[in-house]
Amino acid sequence: MIPIPRTKVAVVAAGLSLSLVLAAAVRVGGGRSVDGVVDTLPTVTASPGERLESMTGVLLLEAARAEFRKVASVTMTGFALKDGHRATFAVSADRAGHCTAITIQEGQGPSRILRVRGETFVKMDPQAFAAEWGAATASRFGGRWVRLPPGQLLEDVGGFCDLATVPVVGAAAQAEQALSAGGMSVGGRRAVSFLVADPDNPPFLGYLAAEGPPRPVRVETQAYDFQVDFDGYDRPVLVTAPPADQVVDLAALTAQTP
């Protein structure tokens, strides 16, 4: 789901709290490592010429963070399971603040997010819109884009729009285990993997491209039936704001809802 922050939270698409899943899965910070057990991970770098396949889990995490911070843009696609229903999502975002996202839950139509010129617009699935805002408000405003107030942020899928906070690059928290998990193929690409877990969260697997820059190609955890793939690095993200006559401000919806 993609909640819109307000007094009564509006759900614009059903699904798992995707940003929270990644934040729980990726716990990295700064500290020490003993036999692969990490207590607040250090900022470390590989030796010149060291192959990914020979790196420890700590070094692989650092490589993922370092390379992800360099990219200008990325596309993230995946799925998550929530209350027995699978939701799929696709997000393209760049560091200039442009973002386009779509999420679809089983049994519903798509819900969308646009971010352009510092403004965020959300278009909810009609069923979710009517359920959240009521039949009268849906009759008047249904099908329009909802413009959020300046500075107001989206949770869940919307959290992927800000590349600086995508948790795959690290969440300034400690991970108790960061272990290399060997090589494999992901979507036809050769990759190396690493496992991260802590006592409070289930383990997740991260995969880095073994050819070219060691950028993330996948993050997954079976505990939540969750997976996100990373692709389309450094491709332009083209976003156009919706026409003014198809937009309604969030305040107008709130005024219509008791």
Short mmCIF file of C-alpha atoms in Angstrom, two decimals:
data_model
loop_
_atom_site.label_atom_id
_atom_site.label_comp_id
_atom_site.label_asym_id
_atom_site.label_seq_id
_atom_site.Cartn_x
_atom_site.Cartn_y
_atom_site.Cartn_z
CA MET A 1 0.00 0.00 0.00
CA ILE A 2 1.05 3.61 -0.47
CA PRO A 3 -0.39 5.67 2.39
CA ILE A 4 -0.90 9.41 1.95
CA PRO A 5 -0.04 11.11 5.26
CA ARG A 6 -3.05 12.91 6.75
CA THR A 7 -5.23 12.67 9.87
CA LYS A 8 -7.05 9.69 8.38
CA VAL A 9 -4.41 7.80 6.43
CA ALA A 10 -5.41 7.22 2.82
CA VAL A 11 -4.38 3.96 1.22
CA VAL A 12 -3.72 4.52 -2.46
CA ALA A 13 -2.66 0.97 -3.31
CA ALA A 14 -2.71 -2.26 -1.36
CA GLY A 15 0.55 -4.11 -0.83
CA LEU A 16 3.38 -4.60 1.62
CA SER A 17 5.15 -1.71 3.34
CA LEU A 18 7.98 -2.09 0.90
CA SER A 19 10.34 0.52 2.30
CA LEU A 20 9.91 -0.96 5.78
CA VAL A 21 10.72 -4.43 4.50
CA LEU A 22 13.97 -3.24 2.98
CA ALA A 23 14.80 -1.15 6.02
CA ALA A 24 14.33 -4.23 8.20
CA ALA A 25 16.34 -6.37 5.83
CA VAL A 26 19.30 -4.04 5.33
CA ARG A 27 20.90 -3.04 8.62
CA VAL A 28 24.26 -1.41 8.00
CA GLY A 29 26.31 1.21 9.81
CA GLY A 30 29.88 1.42 11.16
CA GLY A 31 31.86 -0.72 13.63
CA ARG A 32 33.75 -4.02 13.62
CA SER A 33 33.55 -7.54 12.19
CA VAL A 34 34.68 -10.88 13.68
CA ASP A 35 34.37 -14.08 11.63
CA GLY A 36 31.64 -12.53 9.50
CA VAL A 37 29.58 -11.41 12.51
CA VAL A 38 29.13 -7.67 12.24
CA ASP A 39 28.48 -5.27 15.09
CA THR A 40 27.63 -1.92 13.47
CA LEU A 41 29.39 -2.44 10.18
CA PRO A 42 32.52 -0.45 9.40
CA THR A 43 33.13 1.68 6.37
CA VAL A 44 35.56 -0.57 4.55
CA THR A 45 36.93 -0.86 1.05
CA ALA A 46 38.22 -3.76 -0.95
CA SER A 47 41.87 -4.09 -1.82
CA PRO A 48 42.73 -2.83 -5.32
CA GLY A 49 41.95 -5.53 -7.86
CA GLU A 50 40.10 -7.76 -5.39
CA ARG A 51 37.47 -9.90 -7.11
CA LEU A 52 33.89 -9.75 -5.87
CA GLU A 53 33.81 -13.52 -5.49
CA SER A 54 36.58 -13.31 -2.86
CA MET A 55 35.02 -10.48 -0.82
CA THR A 56 33.44 -10.92 2.59
CA GLY A 57 29.81 -10.00 3.17
CA VAL A 58 30.92 -6.74 4.78
CA LEU A 59 32.88 -5.74 1.68
CA LEU A 60 30.01 -6.70 -0.61
CA LEU A 61 27.63 -4.48 1.35
CA GLU A 62 30.08 -1.60 1.14
CA ALA A 63 30.50 -2.15 -2.59
CA ALA A 64 26.71 -2.10 -3.04
CA ARG A 65 26.38 1.15 -1.10
CA ALA A 66 29.29 2.84 -2.85
CA GLU A 67 28.12 1.96 -6.36
CA PHE A 68 24.48 2.77 -5.70
CA ARG A 69 25.44 6.25 -4.48
CA LYS A 70 27.09 6.92 -7.85
CA VAL A 71 24.13 6.11 -10.10
CA ALA A 72 22.08 8.89 -11.65
CA SER A 73 18.90 6.83 -11.91
CA VAL A 74 17.51 3.32 -11.61
CA THR A 75 14.37 1.28 -12.23
CA MET A 76 13.14 -1.02 -9.45
CA THR A 77 10.55 -3.74 -10.10
CA GLY A 78 9.25 -6.46 -7.86
CA PHE A 79 6.49 -7.97 -5.79
CA ALA A 80 5.38 -8.37 -2.18
CA LEU A 81 2.73 -10.37 -0.36
CA LYS A 82 0.33 -8.66 2.04
CA ASP A 83 -2.59 -10.39 3.76
CA GLY A 84 -2.47 -13.18 1.22
CA HIS A 85 -2.58 -10.82 -1.78
CA ARG A 86 0.38 -10.21 -4.06
CA ALA A 87 1.19 -6.66 -5.09
CA THR A 88 3.57 -5.86 -7.93
CA PHE A 89 5.37 -2.56 -8.37
CA ALA A 90 7.68 -0.67 -10.72
CA VAL A 91 9.51 2.53 -9.80
CA SER A 92 11.86 4.65 -11.91
CA ALA A 93 13.65 7.47 -10.09
CA ASP A 94 16.63 9.79 -10.52
CA ARG A 95 18.67 12.01 -8.25
CA ALA A 96 17.13 15.16 -9.71
CA GLY A 97 13.86 14.29 -7.97
CA HIS A 98 11.94 12.82 -10.90
CA CYS A 99 9.97 9.66 -10.21
CA THR A 100 7.25 7.55 -11.74
CA ALA A 101 5.79 4.52 -9.99
CA ILE A 102 2.96 2.05 -10.41
CA THR A 103 1.66 -0.63 -8.04
CA ILE A 104 -1.02 -3.23 -8.69
CA GLN A 105 -2.63 -5.53 -6.14
CA GLU A 106 -4.46 -8.68 -7.15
CA GLY A 107 -8.09 -7.85 -7.78
CA GLN A 108 -7.49 -4.12 -8.24
CA GLY A 109 -6.37 -1.77 -10.95
CA PRO A 110 -3.13 0.20 -10.92
CA SER A 111 -2.29 3.05 -8.56
CA ARG A 112 0.34 5.54 -9.68
CA ILE A 113 2.81 8.09 -8.34
CA LEU A 114 4.46 10.97 -10.21
CA ARG A 115 7.09 13.30 -8.79
CA VAL A 116 8.21 16.27 -10.87
CA ARG A 117 9.29 19.87 -10.18
CA GLY A 118 9.21 19.19 -6.45
CA GLU A 119 5.54 18.14 -6.50
CA THR A 120 4.10 14.67 -5.82
CA PHE A 121 0.91 13.40 -7.46
CA VAL A 122 -0.92 10.16 -6.63
CA LYS A 123 -3.67 8.48 -8.64
CA MET A 124 -5.46 5.81 -6.65
CA ASP A 125 -7.18 2.70 -7.82
CA PRO A 126 -10.91 3.63 -7.98
CA GLN A 127 -11.91 0.93 -5.47
CA ALA A 128 -9.33 2.09 -2.96
CA PHE A 129 -10.30 5.74 -3.53
CA ALA A 130 -13.98 5.12 -2.87
CA ALA A 131 -13.27 2.92 0.15
CA GLU A 132 -11.03 5.54 1.73
CA TRP A 133 -12.73 8.81 0.86
CA GLY A 134 -16.37 7.75 0.56
CA ALA A 135 -18.81 7.44 -2.31
CA ALA A 136 -19.68 11.16 -2.46
CA THR A 137 -16.05 12.27 -2.65
CA ALA A 138 -15.28 9.53 -5.16
CA SER A 139 -18.19 10.66 -7.32
CA ARG A 140 -16.83 14.21 -7.37
CA PHE A 141 -13.08 13.64 -7.50
CA GLY A 142 -12.57 9.98 -8.47
CA GLY A 143 -10.13 9.41 -11.29
CA ARG A 144 -8.13 12.55 -10.57
CA TRP A 145 -4.55 12.90 -9.45
CA VAL A 146 -4.16 13.91 -5.80
CA ARG A 147 -1.48 16.57 -5.28
CA LEU A 148 0.29 16.37 -1.93
CA PRO A 149 1.27 19.53 -0.02
CA PRO A 150 4.91 20.63 -0.51
CA GLY A 151 7.27 18.64 1.66
CA GLN A 152 4.77 15.88 2.40
CA LEU A 153 6.22 12.46 1.71
CA LEU A 154 4.75 9.11 0.73
CA GLU A 155 5.54 5.91 2.56
CA ASP A 156 5.91 2.40 1.15
CA VAL A 157 6.46 2.35 -2.63
CA GLY A 158 6.76 6.15 -2.64
CA GLY A 159 9.84 5.78 -0.45
CA PHE A 160 11.67 4.35 -3.44
CA CYS A 161 11.39 7.71 -5.22
CA ASP A 162 14.26 9.16 -3.18
CA LEU A 163 17.40 7.27 -4.16
CA ALA A 164 19.28 8.73 -1.19
CA THR A 165 17.06 6.74 1.17
CA VAL A 166 16.53 3.46 -0.71
CA PRO A 167 17.54 1.09 2.09
CA VAL A 168 19.63 -1.19 -0.13
CA VAL A 169 22.45 1.34 0.28
CA GLY A 170 22.40 1.09 4.07
CA ALA A 171 20.19 2.25 6.90
CA ALA A 172 22.67 3.45 9.53
CA ALA A 173 21.71 0.58 11.83
CA GLN A 174 23.63 -2.49 12.89
CA ALA A 175 23.61 -5.86 11.20
CA GLU A 176 24.73 -8.78 13.28
CA GLN A 177 25.59 -10.97 10.32
CA ALA A 178 26.85 -10.09 6.87
CA LEU A 179 28.12 -13.12 5.01
CA SER A 180 29.14 -13.85 1.44
CA ALA A 181 26.72 -16.37 -0.12
CA GLY A 182 28.55 -17.25 -3.34
CA GLY A 183 27.91 -16.67 -7.04
CA MET A 184 24.88 -17.36 -9.20
CA SER A 185 22.86 -16.04 -12.12
CA VAL A 186 20.13 -13.41 -11.67
CA GLY A 187 17.98 -12.67 -14.69
CA GLY A 188 20.66 -14.04 -16.96
CA ARG A 189 23.36 -11.88 -15.35
CA ARG A 190 26.29 -13.29 -13.39
CA ALA A 191 26.07 -12.09 -9.80
CA VAL A 192 27.55 -12.56 -6.35
CA SER A 193 25.30 -12.71 -3.30
CA PHE A 194 25.47 -11.82 0.36
CA LEU A 195 23.27 -12.66 3.33
CA VAL A 196 22.31 -10.16 6.04
CA ALA A 197 20.32 -10.93 9.19
CA ASP A 198 19.86 -9.72 12.74
CA PRO A 199 17.99 -11.20 15.73
CA ASP A 200 14.94 -8.99 15.22
CA ASN A 201 14.42 -9.50 11.49
CA PRO A 202 14.42 -12.39 9.02
CA PRO A 203 17.44 -12.75 6.72
CA PHE A 204 17.55 -11.24 3.26
CA LEU A 205 19.72 -11.93 0.25
CA GLY A 206 21.35 -9.21 -1.82
CA TYR A 207 22.90 -9.74 -5.26
CA LEU A 208 25.53 -7.61 -7.02
CA ALA A 209 26.45 -7.66 -10.70
CA ALA A 210 29.68 -9.63 -11.12
CA GLU A 211 30.47 -7.97 -14.46
CA GLY A 212 30.87 -4.22 -14.79
CA PRO A 213 30.24 -1.99 -11.76
CA PRO A 214 29.15 -4.08 -8.73
CA ARG A 215 25.68 -2.56 -8.61
CA PRO A 216 22.72 -4.21 -6.85
CA VAL A 217 20.65 -6.40 -9.18
CA ARG A 218 18.25 -7.97 -6.65
CA VAL A 219 17.18 -7.95 -2.99
CA GLU A 220 14.82 -10.64 -1.71
CA THR A 221 13.49 -12.26 1.44
CA GLN A 222 11.30 -15.35 1.49
CA ALA A 223 9.98 -14.41 4.93
CA TYR A 224 7.77 -11.76 3.31
CA ASP A 225 7.61 -13.26 -0.19
CA PHE A 226 9.33 -10.06 -1.28
CA GLN A 227 11.67 -9.31 -4.17
CA VAL A 228 12.95 -6.19 -5.91
CA ASP A 229 15.13 -6.14 -9.03
CA PHE A 230 17.34 -3.19 -10.00
CA ASP A 231 17.86 -2.35 -13.66
CA GLY A 232 17.96 0.55 -16.11
CA TYR A 233 20.81 2.29 -14.33
CA ASP A 234 21.56 5.85 -15.53
CA ARG A 235 18.69 5.95 -18.01
CA PRO A 236 16.71 9.22 -18.20
CA VAL A 237 13.52 9.33 -16.12
CA LEU A 238 11.00 11.35 -18.12
CA VAL A 239 8.04 12.62 -16.11
CA THR A 240 5.31 15.09 -17.10
CA ALA A 241 2.98 16.61 -14.52
CA PRO A 242 -0.71 15.75 -15.10
CA PRO A 243 -2.94 18.47 -16.62
CA ALA A 244 -4.31 20.93 -14.05
CA ASP A 245 -7.91 19.93 -14.74
CA GLN A 246 -7.08 16.35 -13.72
CA VAL A 247 -5.57 17.31 -10.35
CA VAL A 248 -7.18 17.86 -6.94
CA ASP A 249 -5.31 19.03 -3.85
CA LEU A 250 -5.25 16.75 -0.84
CA ALA A 251 -6.82 19.50 1.27
CA ALA A 252 -9.92 19.45 -0.94
CA LEU A 253 -10.42 15.73 -0.31
CA THR A 254 -9.93 16.16 3.42
CA ALA A 255 -12.56 18.91 3.47
CA GLN A 256 -15.05 16.57 1.81
CA THR A 257 -14.46 13.75 4.29
CA PRO A 258 -15.95 13.94 7.82
#
